[in-house]
Short mmCIF file of C-alpha atoms in Angstrom, two decimals:
data_model
loop_
_atom_site.label_atom_id
_atom_site.label_comp_id
_atom_site.label_asym_id
_atom_site.label_seq_id
_atom_site.Cartn_x
_atom_site.Cartn_y
_atom_site.Cartn_z
CA MET A 1 -86.18 9.12 -2.79
CA ARG A 2 -85.67 11.54 -0.35
CA ILE A 3 -84.78 11.55 2.90
CA LYS A 4 -87.17 13.80 5.35
CA LEU A 5 -86.16 15.09 8.11
CA PRO A 6 -88.16 15.83 11.50
CA GLY A 7 -89.35 19.35 12.07
CA SER A 8 -89.65 22.80 10.72
CA ARG A 9 -88.34 23.80 7.86
CA LYS A 10 -85.95 26.01 9.97
CA VAL A 11 -84.82 23.59 12.16
CA LYS A 12 -83.90 21.54 8.42
CA SER A 13 -82.23 24.23 7.49
CA THR A 14 -80.21 24.57 10.57
CA VAL A 15 -79.38 21.13 10.69
CA LEU A 16 -78.43 21.11 7.49
CA ALA A 17 -76.09 24.20 8.16
CA VAL A 18 -74.62 22.71 10.57
CA CYS A 19 -73.42 19.61 9.78
CA ALA A 20 -72.16 21.21 6.50
CA VAL A 21 -70.20 23.54 8.32
CA VAL A 22 -68.66 20.23 10.79
CA ALA A 23 -68.02 18.54 7.22
CA ILE A 24 -65.87 21.55 6.51
CA VAL A 25 -64.29 21.71 9.82
CA ILE A 26 -63.16 17.80 9.59
CA ILE A 27 -61.67 18.54 5.60
CA ILE A 28 -59.94 21.11 6.86
CA THR A 29 -58.90 19.34 10.26
CA ALA A 30 -57.89 16.61 7.66
CA GLY A 31 -56.12 18.83 5.29
CA ILE A 32 -53.78 20.40 8.56
CA ASN A 33 -53.45 17.56 9.83
CA ASN A 34 -51.76 16.53 6.67
CA LYS A 35 -49.96 18.68 5.84
CA LYS A 36 -48.54 18.73 9.34
CA GLU A 37 -47.45 15.00 8.60
CA LYS A 38 -46.33 16.13 5.40
CA GLN A 39 -44.19 18.62 7.14
CA ILE A 40 -42.64 16.38 9.55
CA MET A 41 -41.47 13.98 7.13
CA GLN A 42 -40.38 16.54 5.17
CA ALA A 43 -38.22 17.90 8.04
CA LYS A 44 -37.06 13.53 8.71
CA ILE A 45 -35.95 13.55 5.41
CA GLU A 46 -33.98 16.89 5.59
CA GLN A 47 -32.69 15.57 9.00
CA GLN A 48 -31.79 12.89 7.05
CA GLN A 49 -30.11 14.16 4.64
CA LYS A 50 -28.28 17.06 6.41
CA GLN A 51 -27.09 13.45 8.45
CA GLU A 52 -25.70 11.52 5.85
CA LYS A 53 -24.30 14.29 4.56
CA GLU A 54 -22.40 14.76 7.82
CA ASP A 55 -21.35 11.10 8.13
CA GLN A 56 -20.30 11.42 4.74
CA LYS A 57 -18.10 14.36 5.87
CA LYS A 58 -16.89 12.38 8.70
CA ILE A 59 -16.02 9.39 7.33
CA LYS A 60 -13.75 10.76 4.45
CA ILE A 61 -12.07 13.26 6.71
CA GLU A 62 -11.64 9.65 8.47
CA ILE A 63 -10.01 8.05 5.47
CA GLU A 64 -7.97 11.31 4.62
CA GLU A 65 -6.04 11.26 7.96
CA LYS A 66 -6.17 7.64 8.15
CA LYS A 67 -4.08 7.97 4.67
CA LYS A 68 -1.72 10.52 5.98
CA LYS A 69 -0.85 8.55 9.25
CA GLN A 70 0.23 5.98 6.43
CA GLN A 71 1.61 8.24 4.59
CA GLN A 72 3.53 9.49 7.30
CA LEU A 73 4.46 6.15 8.53
CA ASP A 74 5.87 4.39 5.35
CA GLN A 75 8.12 7.90 5.41
CA LYS A 76 9.16 6.49 8.96
CA ALA A 77 9.94 3.36 6.83
CA GLY A 78 11.66 4.86 4.19
CA GLN A 79 14.34 6.58 6.68
CA ALA A 80 14.99 3.92 8.14
CA ASP A 81 15.71 1.93 4.54
CA ALA A 82 18.36 5.36 3.88
CA LEU A 83 19.65 4.20 7.97
CA PHE A 84 20.42 0.82 6.51
CA TYR A 85 22.07 1.94 3.73
CA ALA A 86 24.12 5.12 5.51
CA ARG A 87 25.39 1.71 7.58
CA LYS A 88 22.96 3.16 10.68
CA TYR A 89 21.92 -0.42 11.86
CA ASP A 90 21.12 0.13 15.39
CA ASP A 91 19.20 3.54 14.09
CA ALA A 92 17.60 1.63 11.45
CA ILE A 93 16.36 -1.77 13.06
CA LYS A 94 15.00 1.25 15.45
CA LEU A 95 12.63 3.16 13.35
CA ALA A 96 11.64 0.48 11.99
CA GLU A 97 10.37 -1.25 15.21
CA GLU A 98 8.38 1.77 15.78
CA VAL A 99 6.44 1.97 12.24
CA ILE A 100 5.39 -1.52 13.09
CA LYS A 101 4.63 -1.18 16.78
CA GLU A 102 1.78 1.81 14.72
CA ASP A 103 1.13 -0.82 12.02
CA PRO A 104 2.09 -4.12 12.48
CA ASP A 105 1.01 -4.16 8.82
CA ASN A 106 3.49 -2.68 7.37
CA TYR A 107 5.41 -4.16 4.56
CA ILE A 108 8.11 -1.73 4.34
CA ALA A 109 9.14 -1.65 7.46
CA TYR A 110 9.28 -5.04 7.86
CA ASN A 111 11.52 -5.20 4.44
CA VAL A 112 13.92 -2.60 5.83
CA LEU A 113 14.31 -4.41 9.64
CA GLY A 114 14.71 -7.92 7.66
CA ILE A 115 17.82 -6.61 5.62
CA THR A 116 18.91 -4.02 8.11
CA LYS A 117 18.92 -7.80 10.85
CA ILE A 118 20.57 -10.09 8.31
CA PHE A 119 23.44 -7.27 7.96
CA LYS A 120 24.39 -6.13 10.97
CA SER A 121 23.88 -10.00 12.51
CA ARG A 122 25.70 -12.00 9.52
CA THR A 123 23.18 -14.35 10.14
CA LEU A 124 19.98 -15.00 8.19
CA ASP A 125 17.94 -16.08 11.56
CA GLU A 126 15.73 -13.52 12.51
CA GLY A 127 16.18 -11.10 9.04
CA MET A 128 14.87 -14.06 7.17
CA LYS A 129 11.77 -13.68 8.96
CA ASP A 130 11.52 -9.78 8.61
CA LEU A 131 12.07 -10.61 4.98
CA ASP A 132 8.97 -13.74 4.66
CA ARG A 133 6.65 -10.98 6.68
CA SER A 134 6.73 -8.16 4.64
CA LEU A 135 6.31 -10.50 1.41
CA GLN A 136 3.34 -12.04 3.49
CA LEU A 137 1.80 -8.51 3.49
CA LYS A 138 2.57 -8.22 0.16
CA SER A 139 3.29 -10.46 -2.12
CA ASP A 140 4.64 -8.60 -5.17
CA TYR A 141 7.10 -6.48 -3.04
CA GLY A 142 9.73 -6.65 -5.79
CA TYR A 143 12.04 -4.40 -3.37
CA ALA A 144 12.02 -7.88 -0.17
CA MET A 145 12.01 -9.81 -3.08
CA PHE A 146 15.61 -8.56 -4.28
CA ASN A 147 16.11 -8.10 -0.26
CA LYS A 148 16.07 -11.66 0.32
CA GLY A 149 18.95 -12.62 -3.12
CA LEU A 150 21.10 -10.05 -1.08
CA ALA A 151 20.85 -11.74 2.27
CA TYR A 152 21.31 -15.22 0.65
CA GLU A 153 24.55 -13.10 -2.13
CA LEU A 154 25.95 -11.80 1.77
CA LEU A 155 26.20 -15.07 3.46
CA GLY A 156 27.10 -17.27 0.31
CA TYR A 157 23.80 -19.15 -0.69
CA TYR A 158 24.34 -18.29 -4.13
CA ASP A 159 21.77 -20.09 -6.14
CA GLU A 160 19.35 -19.56 -4.07
CA ALA A 161 20.59 -15.50 -4.07
CA ILE A 162 19.91 -16.53 -7.79
CA GLU A 163 16.81 -17.95 -7.36
CA TRP A 164 15.52 -14.40 -5.40
CA TYR A 165 16.75 -12.23 -7.39
CA ASN A 166 15.04 -13.87 -10.52
CA LYS A 167 11.64 -13.87 -8.88
CA ASN A 168 12.42 -10.35 -8.39
CA LEU A 169 12.92 -9.65 -11.88
CA LYS A 170 9.21 -11.16 -13.20
CA VAL A 171 7.88 -8.64 -10.98
CA GLU A 172 10.18 -4.90 -12.04
CA LYS A 173 13.60 -4.86 -14.36
CA TYR A 174 15.99 -4.03 -11.12
CA VAL A 175 18.79 -3.13 -12.29
CA TRP A 176 21.08 -4.47 -9.07
CA SER A 177 19.07 -7.81 -9.67
CA TYR A 178 20.64 -7.96 -12.99
CA TYR A 179 24.01 -6.54 -11.19
CA GLY A 180 23.35 -9.24 -8.31
CA ILE A 181 22.84 -11.95 -10.19
CA ALA A 182 25.84 -11.32 -13.22
CA SER A 183 28.30 -10.57 -9.92
CA ILE A 184 27.84 -13.69 -9.10
CA TYR A 185 27.97 -15.72 -11.96
CA GLY A 186 31.17 -12.89 -12.31
CA ARG A 187 32.06 -14.62 -8.80
CA ARG A 188 32.26 -17.98 -10.38
CA GLY A 189 34.23 -17.20 -13.04
CA ASP A 190 30.56 -18.55 -15.72
CA ILE A 191 31.47 -14.91 -18.51
CA GLU A 192 29.18 -15.92 -20.66
CA ASN A 193 26.08 -15.72 -18.35
CA THR A 194 28.19 -12.75 -16.15
CA VAL A 195 27.74 -10.66 -19.57
CA LYS A 196 23.95 -12.15 -20.18
CA TYR A 197 23.11 -9.99 -17.27
CA PHE A 198 25.56 -7.21 -17.18
CA LYS A 199 24.45 -6.80 -20.28
CA LYS A 200 20.72 -6.25 -18.70
CA ALA A 201 21.65 -4.66 -16.37
CA ILE A 202 23.54 -1.79 -18.34
CA GLU A 203 20.32 -1.52 -20.46
CA VAL A 204 18.36 -0.31 -16.99
CA ASP A 205 21.40 1.69 -15.75
CA PRO A 206 24.38 2.39 -17.60
CA LYS A 207 25.50 3.68 -14.62
CA VAL A 208 26.63 0.44 -13.04
CA LYS A 209 29.55 0.19 -15.56
CA GLU A 210 31.04 2.69 -12.82
CA THR A 211 29.93 0.50 -10.08
CA ALA A 212 31.83 -2.61 -11.97
CA LYS A 213 34.92 -1.09 -12.20
CA ASP A 214 35.85 -1.63 -8.74
CA GLU A 215 33.72 -4.59 -7.94
CA HIS A 216 35.54 -7.40 -6.89
CA ASP A 217 33.14 -10.31 -7.68
CA PHE A 218 34.27 -9.86 -10.96
CA ASP A 219 38.04 -10.23 -10.65
CA PRO A 220 37.72 -13.75 -12.51
CA VAL A 221 36.10 -12.29 -15.68
CA ARG A 222 38.06 -9.18 -15.67
CA GLY A 223 40.59 -10.75 -18.03
CA ASP A 224 38.18 -11.53 -20.81
CA GLU A 225 37.44 -8.78 -23.58
CA ARG A 226 34.03 -10.05 -24.17
CA PHE A 227 33.60 -8.32 -20.03
CA SER A 228 36.26 -5.29 -20.66
CA ARG A 229 34.44 -3.85 -23.79
CA LEU A 230 31.12 -3.64 -21.67
CA LEU A 231 32.98 -1.17 -19.17
CA LYS A 232 33.92 0.91 -21.34
#
């Protein structure tokens, strides 16, 4: 069924033309708007991607800076350890405390601080707390286990010393833990265990023979051929 428009053919043609133009304008406008929306959306996506890249870059820089800072603090704790072995106890304590002030969770610094306090005071009081704190922060930290053994040996708690040396040996084959156990048994005159653990120390590092030659802890067993052979 045809729809008849009112008016003359000319009017009808004009109306149809206008309608066509309007339709075209609507279509074009819709297309333009759609294109603008796509452009806006694309711009938002690009801006978001740019922001994500900037955020990732920022995070990467922060991680690298944090890692670098941690390395510097660990090196500082290592310097404190060197001062301990040089018997500069006050300097070692000061440096370790500086590290802990900046990094309260630095298990390396607590380890150094603890053993240094013990050697300086010849008591287990505060120093042992620091060693325990080191192991709380890193339960498998072999060096702190060794230092607990060393501290107990220093103060004559030999059974406890052997216990902690053995704990250290469960996480690492540390020559001085073997040596420490051997020296305690040597002090006791227990030749079998002295030889057993001293052999293990030599297997890890033969240079301990030179240290043992002047070690008074081995005097009770030094005359035994089984021990003297190991020194050759």
